[in-house]
Amino acid sequence: MSAATGPYEPRGAARLAETAGAWLLAVLWILPLVYAAWAAFHAPEFSARFSPLAPWTLENFVRAWEAAPFARYFLNTFVLVTMTLACQFLLCTLAAYAFVRYRFVGREVVFALVLAQLMIMPDVLIVENYRTMSRLGILDSIPAIALPYVASAFGIFLLRQTFKTVPKELEDAARIEGANDLQILAKVYVPLARPIYVAYGLVSVSFHWNNFLWPLIVTNSVESRPLTVGLQVFASTDQGIDWSIICAATLMTSAPLLLGFLLFQRQFIQSFLRAGIR
Amino acid sequence: MQDKRVIFPGVVVPLALLLPQLAITFVFFVWPSLRSLQGSLFEQDAFGLSERFVGFGNFARILSDPGYLSALGVTLVFAVATTALAMSVALALAVVADRAVRGSAVYKALIVWPYAIAPAIAGVLWWFLFNPTIGVLPRLLAPLGVVWNHFLNGNQALLLVIIASAWKQVSYNFLFFLAGLQTIPPSLLEAAEIDGAGAFARFRAIVFPLLMPTTFFLAVVNLVYALCDTFAVIHATSAGGPGTATTTLVYKVFRDGFEALDLGGSAAQSVVLMLIVGALTIAQFRYIERKIHY
C-alpha cells in the first residue's frame, strides 16, 4: 500500500470533506459506546445532560463493583475462556493430526462427522444438552459451560488445513533424529502452525468471553456465572439501579476485550479474516 | 490432491488421538441431534413420564400454529433487515475508509470496537438509549413527532432489536469489505476513470462486481448470525415482546422448551431451525473450501 494518493481519489476540498465525513460516520457508529463512557464517568445527574464542565468521577465504578460480585464473575469468565481454549487446542490438535497423518478405516466418515458439526449451531441443541448436563450432575458449573464447545469442528478444520502444508522433509529429518509420532507433532507440526493457533485463540476467546445463551441456561449461581450473564442479572434485577452504574459495569466488563482489541488490533483483524467464520 | 506424506496404516493410534474429540462430539452433537429428531416425532407430557409416537404430528402442529408462523415471519423480517442494514452500513464505512482515510489503523480500531462488546451487553446499552422514560433517543425523537415506546409498539420493538443486532455485526462486515476493497487493483479504476467513468459508475461497474464473493459470504454469515446468535440481544432488549412482536425462532425454542415445557414442539422447532442453518452453512462451506486451500 503506497502512501501517495492515486489518481482516482478525491483531491483538495473534496478530499477534506470526504475525510471529515468518514470520521463523522465512524464516530456516529460508536456513539452508543461514547455515550456509555460519558455516563459511566459522570455523576447520575449528568447522564443525559452534556456539559463540558461536568466533573469526572469514578464513583459509578466503585458502586457497581460493590453492587454485584463482579470480582467473582471476572474470575469465572477468565477460568471459562482459559479452560475452553486449552481443551480446544489439545483436542483439535490431536484430531487434526490423526486426520492428516493416518489412513484408517472410517477416516472419511469421521471427517464428514466433523464437517456436519460445522453446520449445527450449539444454540439449537440447548434443550437436550441441558438434560445431558443434568444427568451428568454438573449443572451450574464452569466445565458444563465449556464442554459442548471443546471439540471445535472449526478448530479441527483450520488445523487440518495447516498441517497439510507442513513439508515432508522436516518430518523426515525429525524421524532420522529418532523422534516418535507425538514428538513430531509437538516439535514440527505445532510450531509451524503457530499463527493459526493465535488466530483461532483470539476468535475463541472473544467468542466465549461474550457468549450468553448457553451460560444463561446452564448456570444459576454466583459461583459459576460468567460476566455476560452476571451483568444481565444485575441490570435487570430491579428498577432502582441507575443508568450511570449500569454503564460503569458495562465498560468494566467489556474493558479487557476492548483493550485487547486495541493492543492486538492487527492480529485480531487478521484472525477474523483468516478464520472466515466465528 | 496427491499426498506425498508417509501415511501410517492401523487403527489404534489414530483412534486414540481422535477419541477425546469423538467422545465430546458424540455426547454434545450427535446424541442431542438424534434426540431432537426423535423427540420431534413423539409427544411427551410435561413431566417426561410418558411418550406417544405422533409421526410428523409435531411438525404439522407447529406449522399450523399461528404462534409459530408469526415467529417464522418475525424471523424472516428480522434476519433480512438485520443483514441488509449491517451490510450496507459496513460497505459505506469501508468505502469511505478505503478512499478517504486509506484504512487508517485508528479508524479501523474505532469501527471494530463494537465487536468486542458482548451482544447481551450491547442489548442493555440500546435498551437504555431507547428507553421511553430515561433514554436519550426518545427525547430526541419527540420534537420530530415520533412517540417512541418499544414496550407497547411492536414495530418499534422490532426496529430496536434490528438496530441493536446489526450494530455489532457491522464491525465484522466492515473488516471483510475493507479487505476486499484493498485487493482491487488501482490500475483498473484508473483505466475506468480515463474512459470517463464517474465515481458512481466506477463503483457499480468495477468495485461492486469484484466484491461479489465477499458480499455473498457475508450475506450467509449475517443470516446465520441473525437466525442463531441474536438471542442475547433480544433477551436483553425486548425479551421477545411486546406480545410476540420480536419472538424469533431461536427465542421461541428457548421459550417453549424452558418456559412452556412443550418439549415435542420445541424439538420439532429445533429440527426445522437445524435444517435452515444447515442449508445456509453448506452454501457458506462451499465458499470457504474454495478459499481456504492456500
Coordinates of N, CA and C in Angstrom, one line a residue, chain B residues 75-273:
Chain B
T75 N -38.9 -13.7 12.2 CA -37.6 -14.1 12.0 C -37.1 -13.7 10.6
L76 N -38.0 -13.9 9.6 CA -37.7 -13.6 8.2 C -37.4 -12.1 8.1
V77 N -38.4 -11.3 8.6 CA -38.2 -9.8 8.5 C -36.9 -9.4 9.3
F78 N -36.8 -9.9 10.5 CA -35.7 -9.6 11.3 C -34.3 -10.0 10.7
A79 N -34.2 -11.2 10.1 CA -33.0 -11.7 9.6 C -32.6 -10.9 8.3
V80 N -33.6 -10.6 7.4 CA -33.3 -9.9 6.2 C -32.9 -8.5 6.5
A81 N -33.7 -7.8 7.4 CA -33.4 -6.4 7.7 C -32.1 -6.2 8.4
T82 N -31.8 -7.1 9.4 CA -30.5 -7.1 10.1 C -29.4 -7.2 9.1
T83 N -29.5 -8.2 8.2 CA -28.4 -8.5 7.2 C -28.2 -7.3 6.3
A84 N -29.4 -6.7 5.8 CA -29.3 -5.6 4.9 C -28.7 -4.4 5.6
L85 N -29.2 -4.1 6.8 CA -28.7 -2.9 7.5 C -27.2 -3.1 7.8
A86 N -26.8 -4.2 8.4 CA -25.4 -4.4 8.8 C -24.5 -4.4 7.6
M87 N -24.9 -4.9 6.5 CA -24.0 -5.0 5.3 C -23.9 -3.6 4.6
S88 N -25.1 -2.9 4.5 CA -25.0 -1.7 3.7 C -24.2 -0.6 4.5
V89 N -24.4 -0.5 5.9 CA -23.6 0.4 6.6 C -22.2 0.0 6.6
A90 N -21.9 -1.3 6.7 CA -20.5 -1.7 6.7 C -19.8 -1.3 5.3
L91 N -20.6 -1.6 4.3 CA -20.0 -1.3 2.9 C -19.7 0.2 2.8
A92 N -20.7 1.1 3.3 CA -20.5 2.5 3.2 C -19.2 2.9 4.0
L93 N -19.1 2.4 5.2 CA -18.0 2.7 6.0 C -16.7 2.2 5.4
A94 N -16.7 1.1 4.8 CA -15.5 0.5 4.2 C -15.1 1.3 3.0
V95 N -16.1 1.8 2.2 CA -15.7 2.6 1.0 C -15.1 3.9 1.4
V96 N -15.7 4.6 2.4 CA -15.1 5.9 2.8 C -13.7 5.6 3.5
A97 N -13.6 4.5 4.2 CA -12.4 4.2 4.9 C -11.3 4.0 3.9
D98 N -11.6 3.3 2.8 CA -10.7 2.9 1.8 C -10.3 4.2 1.0
R99 N -11.2 5.0 0.7 CA -11.0 6.2 -0.2 C -10.3 7.3 0.6
A100 N -11.0 7.7 1.7 CA -10.6 8.9 2.4 C -9.5 8.8 3.5
V101 N -9.6 7.7 4.2 CA -8.6 7.6 5.3 C -7.6 6.5 5.1
R102 N -7.7 5.9 3.9 CA -6.7 4.8 3.5 C -6.6 3.8 4.5
G103 N -7.7 3.3 5.1 CA -7.7 2.3 6.1 C -6.8 2.6 7.3
S104 N -6.9 3.8 7.8 CA -6.1 4.2 8.9 C -6.3 3.3 10.1
A105 N -5.3 3.0 10.9 CA -5.4 2.0 11.9 C -6.4 2.5 13.0
V106 N -6.3 3.8 13.3 CA -7.2 4.3 14.4 C -8.7 4.1 13.9
Y107 N -8.9 4.5 12.7 CA -10.2 4.4 12.1 C -10.7 2.9 12.2
K108 N -9.9 2.0 11.8 CA -10.3 0.6 11.9 C -10.6 0.2 13.3
A109 N -9.8 0.7 14.3 CA -10.0 0.3 15.7 C -11.3 0.8 16.2
L110 N -11.7 2.0 15.8 CA -13.0 2.6 16.2 C -14.1 1.7 15.7
I111 N -14.1 1.4 14.4 CA -15.2 0.7 13.8 C -15.3 -0.8 14.4
V112 N -14.1 -1.3 14.7 CA -14.1 -2.7 15.2 C -14.5 -2.9 16.6
W113 N -14.5 -1.8 17.4 CA -14.8 -1.9 18.8 C -16.1 -2.5 19.2
P114 N -17.2 -2.1 18.5 CA -18.5 -2.7 18.9 C -18.4 -4.2 18.9
Y115 N -17.5 -4.8 18.1 CA -17.5 -6.3 18.1 C -17.0 -6.8 19.4
A116 N -16.2 -6.0 20.2 CA -15.7 -6.5 21.4 C -16.8 -6.5 22.5
I117 N -17.9 -5.8 22.3 CA -19.0 -5.7 23.2 C -19.8 -7.0 23.1
A118 N -20.1 -7.6 24.2 CA -20.9 -8.8 24.2 C -22.3 -8.4 23.7
P119 N -23.0 -9.3 22.9 CA -24.3 -9.0 22.4 C -25.3 -8.7 23.6
A120 N -25.1 -9.5 24.7 CA -26.0 -9.2 25.8 C -25.8 -7.8 26.4
I121 N -24.6 -7.4 26.4 CA -24.3 -6.0 26.9 C -24.7 -5.0 26.0
A122 N -24.5 -5.2 24.7 CA -24.9 -4.3 23.6 C -26.5 -4.1 23.7
G123 N -27.1 -5.2 24.0 CA -28.6 -5.1 24.2 C -29.0 -4.2 25.3
V124 N -28.3 -4.3 26.4 CA -28.6 -3.5 27.6 C -28.4 -2.0 27.2
L125 N -27.3 -1.7 26.5 CA -27.0 -0.4 26.1 C -28.1 0.2 25.3
W126 N -28.5 -0.5 24.2 CA -29.5 0.0 23.3 C -30.9 0.1 24.0
W127 N -31.1 -0.8 25.0 CA -32.4 -0.8 25.7 C -32.5 0.6 26.5
F128 N -31.3 1.0 27.1 CA -31.3 2.2 27.8 C -31.4 3.4 26.9
L129 N -30.6 3.4 25.8 CA -30.7 4.5 24.9 C -32.1 4.8 24.3
F130 N -32.8 3.7 24.1 CA -34.2 3.9 23.6 C -35.3 3.8 24.7
N131 N -34.9 3.8 25.9 CA -35.9 3.7 27.0 C -36.8 4.9 27.0
P132 N -38.1 4.6 26.9 CA -39.1 5.7 26.8 C -39.1 6.7 27.9
T133 N -38.7 6.3 29.1 CA -38.7 7.2 30.2 C -37.4 7.9 30.5
I134 N -36.3 7.1 30.5 CA -35.0 7.7 30.8 C -34.0 7.8 29.7
G135 N -34.4 7.2 28.5 CA -33.4 7.2 27.4 C -33.3 8.5 26.7
V136 N -32.1 8.6 26.0 CA -31.8 9.9 25.3 C -32.6 10.0 23.9
L137 N -32.6 8.9 23.2 CA -33.1 8.9 21.9 C -34.6 9.2 21.8
P138 N -35.5 8.6 22.6 CA -36.9 9.1 22.6 C -37.1 10.6 22.8
R139 N -36.2 11.2 23.6 CA -36.3 12.6 23.9 C -35.9 13.4 22.6
L140 N -34.9 12.8 21.8 CA -34.5 13.5 20.6 C -35.6 13.3 19.5
L141 N -36.3 12.2 19.6 CA -37.3 11.9 18.6 C -38.6 12.6 18.8
A142 N -38.9 13.0 20.0 CA -40.1 13.6 20.4 C -40.4 14.9 19.6
P143 N -39.5 15.8 19.4 CA -39.7 17.0 18.6 C -40.1 16.7 17.2
L144 N -39.7 15.5 16.7 CA -40.0 15.1 15.3 C -41.4 14.5 15.2
G145 N -42.1 14.5 16.3 CA -43.4 13.9 16.3 C -43.4 12.4 16.4
V146 N -42.3 11.8 16.8 CA -42.3 10.3 16.9 C -42.4 10.0 18.4
V147 N -43.4 9.3 18.7 CA -43.6 8.8 20.1 C -43.0 7.4 20.2
W148 N -41.8 7.3 20.9 CA -41.2 6.1 20.9 C -41.5 5.3 22.2
N149 N -42.1 4.1 22.0 CA -42.3 3.3 23.2 C -42.3 1.8 22.7
H150 N -41.1 1.2 22.8 CA -41.0 -0.1 22.3 C -41.6 -1.2 23.3
F151 N -42.1 -0.7 24.4 CA -42.8 -1.6 25.3 C -44.2 -1.9 24.8
L152 N -44.7 -0.9 24.1 CA -46.1 -1.0 23.6 C -46.2 -1.2 22.1
N153 N -45.2 -0.6 21.4 CA -45.3 -0.7 19.9 C -44.4 -1.8 19.4
G154 N -45.1 -2.8 18.8 CA -44.3 -4.0 18.3 C -43.4 -3.7 17.2
N155 N -43.8 -2.8 16.3 CA -42.9 -2.4 15.2 C -41.6 -1.7 15.7
Q156 N -41.8 -0.8 16.6 CA -40.7 -0.1 17.2 C -39.7 -1.1 17.9
A157 N -40.3 -2.1 18.6 CA -39.5 -3.1 19.3 C -38.7 -3.9 18.3
L158 N -39.3 -4.2 17.2 CA -38.6 -5.0 16.2 C -37.5 -4.1 15.6
L159 N -37.8 -2.9 15.3 CA -36.7 -2.0 14.8 C -35.6 -1.9 15.8
L160 N -35.9 -1.8 17.1 CA -34.9 -1.7 18.1 C -33.9 -2.9 18.1
V161 N -34.5 -4.1 18.0 CA -33.7 -5.3 18.1 C -32.9 -5.4 16.7
I162 N -33.5 -4.9 15.6 CA -32.7 -5.0 14.4 C -31.5 -4.1 14.5
I163 N -31.7 -2.8 15.0 CA -30.5 -1.9 15.1 C -29.5 -2.5 16.1
A164 N -30.0 -3.0 17.2 CA -29.0 -3.5 18.2 C -28.3 -4.7 17.7
S165 N -28.9 -5.5 16.9 CA -28.2 -6.7 16.4 C -27.3 -6.3 15.3
A166 N -27.7 -5.4 14.4 CA -26.8 -5.0 13.3 C -25.6 -4.3 13.8
W167 N -25.7 -3.5 14.8 CA -24.6 -2.6 15.3 C -23.3 -3.4 15.4
K168 N -23.4 -4.5 16.1 CA -22.2 -5.3 16.4 C -21.6 -5.9 15.1
Q169 N -22.6 -6.4 14.3 CA -22.2 -7.1 13.1 C -21.5 -6.2 12.0
V170 N -21.8 -4.9 12.1 CA -21.2 -4.0 11.1 C -19.7 -4.1 11.2
S171 N -19.2 -4.2 12.4 CA -17.7 -4.2 12.6 C -17.1 -5.4 11.9
Y172 N -17.8 -6.5 12.0 CA -17.3 -7.7 11.3 C -17.3 -7.6 9.8
N173 N -18.5 -7.1 9.3 CA -18.6 -6.9 7.9 C -17.6 -5.9 7.3
F174 N -17.4 -4.9 8.1 CA -16.5 -3.8 7.7 C -15.1 -4.3 7.4
L175 N -14.6 -5.2 8.2 CA -13.3 -5.8 8.0 C -13.2 -6.5 6.7
F176 N -14.2 -7.3 6.4 CA -14.2 -8.1 5.2 C -14.3 -7.2 3.9
F177 N -15.2 -6.2 4.0 CA -15.4 -5.3 2.9 C -14.1 -4.5 2.6
L178 N -13.5 -4.0 3.7 CA -12.3 -3.2 3.6 C -11.2 -4.1 2.9
A179 N -11.0 -5.3 3.5 CA -10.0 -6.2 2.9 C -10.3 -6.5 1.4
G180 N -11.6 -6.6 1.1 CA -12.0 -6.9 -0.3 C -11.6 -5.7 -1.2
L181 N -11.9 -4.5 -0.7 CA -11.7 -3.2 -1.4 C -10.2 -3.1 -1.7
Q182 N -9.4 -3.4 -0.7 CA -7.9 -3.2 -0.8 C -7.3 -4.1 -1.8
T183 N -8.0 -5.2 -2.2 CA -7.4 -6.1 -3.2 C -7.7 -5.7 -4.6
I184 N -8.6 -4.7 -4.8 CA -8.9 -4.2 -6.1 C -7.8 -3.4 -6.7
P185 N -7.2 -3.8 -7.8 CA -6.0 -3.1 -8.3 C -6.4 -1.6 -8.7
P186 N -5.7 -0.6 -8.2 CA -6.0 0.8 -8.6 C -5.9 1.0 -10.1
S187 N -5.1 0.2 -10.8 CA -5.0 0.4 -12.3 C -6.3 0.3 -13.0
L188 N -7.1 -0.7 -12.5 CA -8.4 -0.9 -13.1 C -9.3 0.3 -12.9
L189 N -9.3 0.9 -11.7 CA -10.1 2.1 -11.5 C -9.6 3.3 -12.3
E190 N -8.2 3.4 -12.4 CA -7.6 4.5 -13.2 C -8.1 4.4 -14.7
A191 N -8.0 3.1 -15.2 CA -8.4 2.9 -16.6 C -9.8 3.3 -16.8
A192 N -10.7 3.0 -15.8 CA -12.1 3.4 -16.0 C -12.3 4.9 -15.9
E193 N -11.4 5.5 -15.1 CA -11.6 7.0 -15.0 C -11.1 7.6 -16.3
I194 N -10.1 7.1 -16.9 CA -9.6 7.6 -18.2 C -10.7 7.5 -19.2
D195 N -11.4 6.4 -19.1 CA -12.5 6.2 -20.1 C -13.7 7.0 -19.7
G196 N -13.6 7.8 -18.7 CA -14.7 8.8 -18.4 C -15.8 8.3 -17.4
A197 N -15.5 7.2 -16.7 CA -16.5 6.7 -15.8 C -16.4 7.6 -14.5
G198 N -17.6 8.0 -14.0 CA -17.7 8.8 -12.8 C -17.5 7.9 -11.6
A199 N -17.5 8.5 -10.4 CA -17.2 7.7 -9.2 C -18.3 6.6 -9.0
F200 N -19.6 7.0 -9.2 CA -20.6 6.0 -9.0 C -20.6 4.9 -10.1
A201 N -20.3 5.3 -11.3 CA -20.2 4.3 -12.4 C -19.0 3.3 -12.1
R202 N -17.9 3.9 -11.6 CA -16.8 3.0 -11.3 C -17.2 2.0 -10.2
F203 N -17.9 2.5 -9.2 CA -18.3 1.6 -8.1 C -19.2 0.5 -8.6
R204 N -20.2 0.9 -9.5 CA -21.1 -0.1 -9.9 C -20.5 -1.1 -10.9
A205 N -19.6 -0.6 -11.8 CA -19.1 -1.5 -12.8 C -17.9 -2.3 -12.4
I206 N -17.1 -1.8 -11.4 CA -15.9 -2.5 -11.1 C -15.9 -2.9 -9.6
V207 N -16.1 -2.0 -8.7 CA -15.9 -2.4 -7.3 C -17.0 -3.4 -6.9
F208 N -18.2 -3.1 -7.2 CA -19.3 -4.0 -6.7 C -19.2 -5.4 -7.2
P209 N -19.0 -5.6 -8.5 CA -18.8 -7.0 -9.0 C -17.6 -7.7 -8.4
L210 N -16.5 -7.0 -8.2 CA -15.3 -7.6 -7.6 C -15.6 -7.9 -6.2
L211 N -16.5 -7.3 -5.5 CA -16.8 -7.6 -4.1 C -17.8 -8.7 -4.0
M212 N -18.4 -9.1 -5.1 CA -19.5 -10.1 -5.0 C -19.2 -11.3 -4.1
P213 N -18.0 -12.0 -4.3 CA -17.7 -13.1 -3.4 C -17.8 -12.8 -1.9
T214 N -17.2 -11.6 -1.6 CA -17.2 -11.2 -0.2 C -18.7 -10.9 0.2
T215 N -19.4 -10.3 -0.6 CA -20.8 -10.0 -0.3 C -21.6 -11.3 -0.1
F216 N -21.4 -12.2 -0.9 CA -22.2 -13.5 -0.8 C -21.8 -14.2 0.5
F217 N -20.5 -14.2 0.8 CA -20.0 -14.9 2.0 C -20.6 -14.2 3.2
L218 N -20.6 -12.8 3.2 CA -21.1 -12.1 4.4 C -22.6 -12.2 4.5
A219 N -23.3 -12.3 3.4 CA -24.8 -12.4 3.5 C -25.1 -13.7 4.2
V220 N -24.4 -14.8 3.9 CA -24.7 -16.1 4.6 C -24.3 -16.0 6.1
V221 N -23.1 -15.4 6.4 CA -22.7 -15.3 7.8 C -23.7 -14.5 8.6
N222 N -24.1 -13.4 8.0 CA -25.1 -12.5 8.7 C -26.4 -13.1 8.9
L223 N -26.9 -13.9 7.9 CA -28.2 -14.5 8.0 C -28.1 -15.6 9.2
V224 N -27.0 -16.4 9.2 CA -26.9 -17.4 10.2 C -26.8 -16.7 11.6
Y225 N -26.0 -15.6 11.6 CA -25.9 -14.8 12.9 C -27.3 -14.3 13.3
A226 N -28.1 -13.8 12.4 CA -29.4 -13.3 12.8 C -30.3 -14.4 13.2
L227 N -30.2 -15.6 12.6 CA -31.1 -16.7 13.0 C -30.7 -17.2 14.3
C228 N -29.4 -17.4 14.6 CA -29.0 -18.2 15.8 C -28.3 -17.4 16.9
D229 N -27.6 -16.3 16.5 CA -26.8 -15.7 17.5 C -27.3 -14.5 18.2
T230 N -28.6 -14.2 17.9 CA -29.1 -12.9 18.4 C -30.0 -13.1 19.6
F231 N -30.0 -14.3 20.2 CA -30.8 -14.5 21.3 C -30.5 -13.5 22.4
A232 N -29.2 -13.3 22.7 CA -28.8 -12.4 23.8 C -29.3 -11.0 23.6
V233 N -29.2 -10.4 22.4 CA -29.7 -9.1 22.1 C -31.2 -9.0 22.4
I234 N -31.9 -10.0 21.9 CA -33.4 -9.9 22.0 C -33.7 -10.1 23.5
H235 N -33.0 -11.0 24.2 CA -33.3 -11.2 25.6 C -33.1 -10.0 26.4
A236 N -32.1 -9.2 26.0 CA -31.7 -8.0 26.8 C -32.6 -6.8 26.5
T237 N -33.1 -6.7 25.2 CA -33.8 -5.5 24.8 C -35.3 -5.7 25.0
S238 N -35.9 -6.7 24.4 CA -37.4 -6.8 24.3 C -37.9 -8.0 24.9
A239 N -37.1 -9.0 25.2 CA -37.5 -10.3 25.7 C -38.6 -10.9 24.9
G240 N -38.5 -10.7 23.6 CA -39.5 -11.3 22.6 C -40.8 -10.5 22.5
G241 N -40.9 -9.5 23.3 CA -42.2 -8.8 23.3 C -42.1 -7.4 22.6
P242 N -43.1 -6.6 22.6 CA -44.4 -6.8 23.3 C -45.2 -7.9 22.6
G243 N -45.9 -8.7 23.4 CA -46.6 -9.9 22.8 C -45.6 -10.8 22.2
T244 N -45.7 -11.1 20.9 CA -44.7 -11.9 20.3 C -44.0 -11.1 19.1
A245 N -44.0 -9.8 19.2 CA -43.5 -9.0 18.1 C -42.1 -9.2 17.8
T246 N -41.3 -9.6 18.8 CA -39.9 -9.8 18.5 C -39.4 -11.2 18.9
T247 N -40.4 -12.2 18.9 CA -40.1 -13.6 19.2 C -39.6 -14.2 17.9
T248 N -38.3 -14.5 17.8 CA -37.8 -15.2 16.6 C -37.7 -16.7 16.9
L249 N -37.3 -17.4 15.9 CA -37.4 -18.9 16.1 C -36.5 -19.4 17.2
V250 N -35.3 -18.9 17.4 CA -34.4 -19.3 18.5 C -35.1 -18.9 19.8
Y251 N -35.6 -17.7 19.8 CA -36.2 -17.3 21.1 C -37.4 -18.2 21.5
K252 N -38.1 -18.6 20.4 CA -39.3 -19.5 20.7 C -38.8 -20.9 21.2
V253 N -37.7 -21.4 20.6 CA -37.2 -22.7 21.1 C -36.9 -22.6 22.6
F254 N -36.3 -21.5 23.0 CA -36.0 -21.2 24.4 C -37.3 -21.1 25.2
R255 N -38.2 -20.3 24.7 CA -39.5 -20.1 25.5 C -40.3 -21.4 25.6
D256 N -40.5 -22.1 24.5 CA -41.3 -23.3 24.6 C -40.6 -24.4 25.3
G257 N -39.3 -24.5 25.2 CA -38.6 -25.6 25.8 C -38.4 -25.4 27.3
F258 N -38.1 -24.1 27.7 CA -37.7 -23.9 29.1 C -38.8 -23.2 29.9
E259 N -39.8 -22.6 29.2 CA -40.8 -21.9 30.0 C -42.1 -22.6 29.8
A260 N -42.5 -22.9 28.5 CA -43.8 -23.6 28.4 C -43.7 -25.1 28.5
L261 N -42.5 -25.6 28.5 CA -42.2 -27.0 28.6 C -42.9 -27.9 27.6
D262 N -43.1 -27.3 26.3 CA -43.7 -28.1 25.2 C -42.5 -28.8 24.5
L263 N -42.0 -29.9 25.0 CA -40.8 -30.5 24.6 C -40.8 -31.0 23.2
G264 N -42.0 -31.7 22.8 CA -42.1 -32.2 21.5 C -42.1 -31.1 20.4
G265 N -42.8 -30.0 20.7 CA -42.9 -28.9 19.8 C -41.6 -28.2 19.7
S266 N -40.9 -28.0 20.9 CA -39.6 -27.4 20.9 C -38.6 -28.2 20.1
A267 N -38.6 -29.5 20.2 CA -37.7 -30.4 19.5 C -38.0 -30.2 18.0
A268 N -39.2 -30.2 17.6 CA -39.6 -30.1 16.2 C -39.1 -28.8 15.6
Q269 N -39.2 -27.7 16.5 CA -38.7 -26.4 16.1 C -37.2 -26.4 15.9
S270 N -36.5 -27.1 16.8 CA -35.0 -27.2 16.7 C -34.6 -27.9 15.4
V271 N -35.4 -28.9 15.0 CA -35.1 -29.6 13.8 C -35.3 -28.7 12.6
V272 N -36.4 -28.0 12.6 CA -36.6 -27.0 11.4 C -35.5 -26.0 11.4
L273 N -35.1 -25.5 12.5 CA -34.0 -24.5 12.6 C -32.7 -25.1 12.1

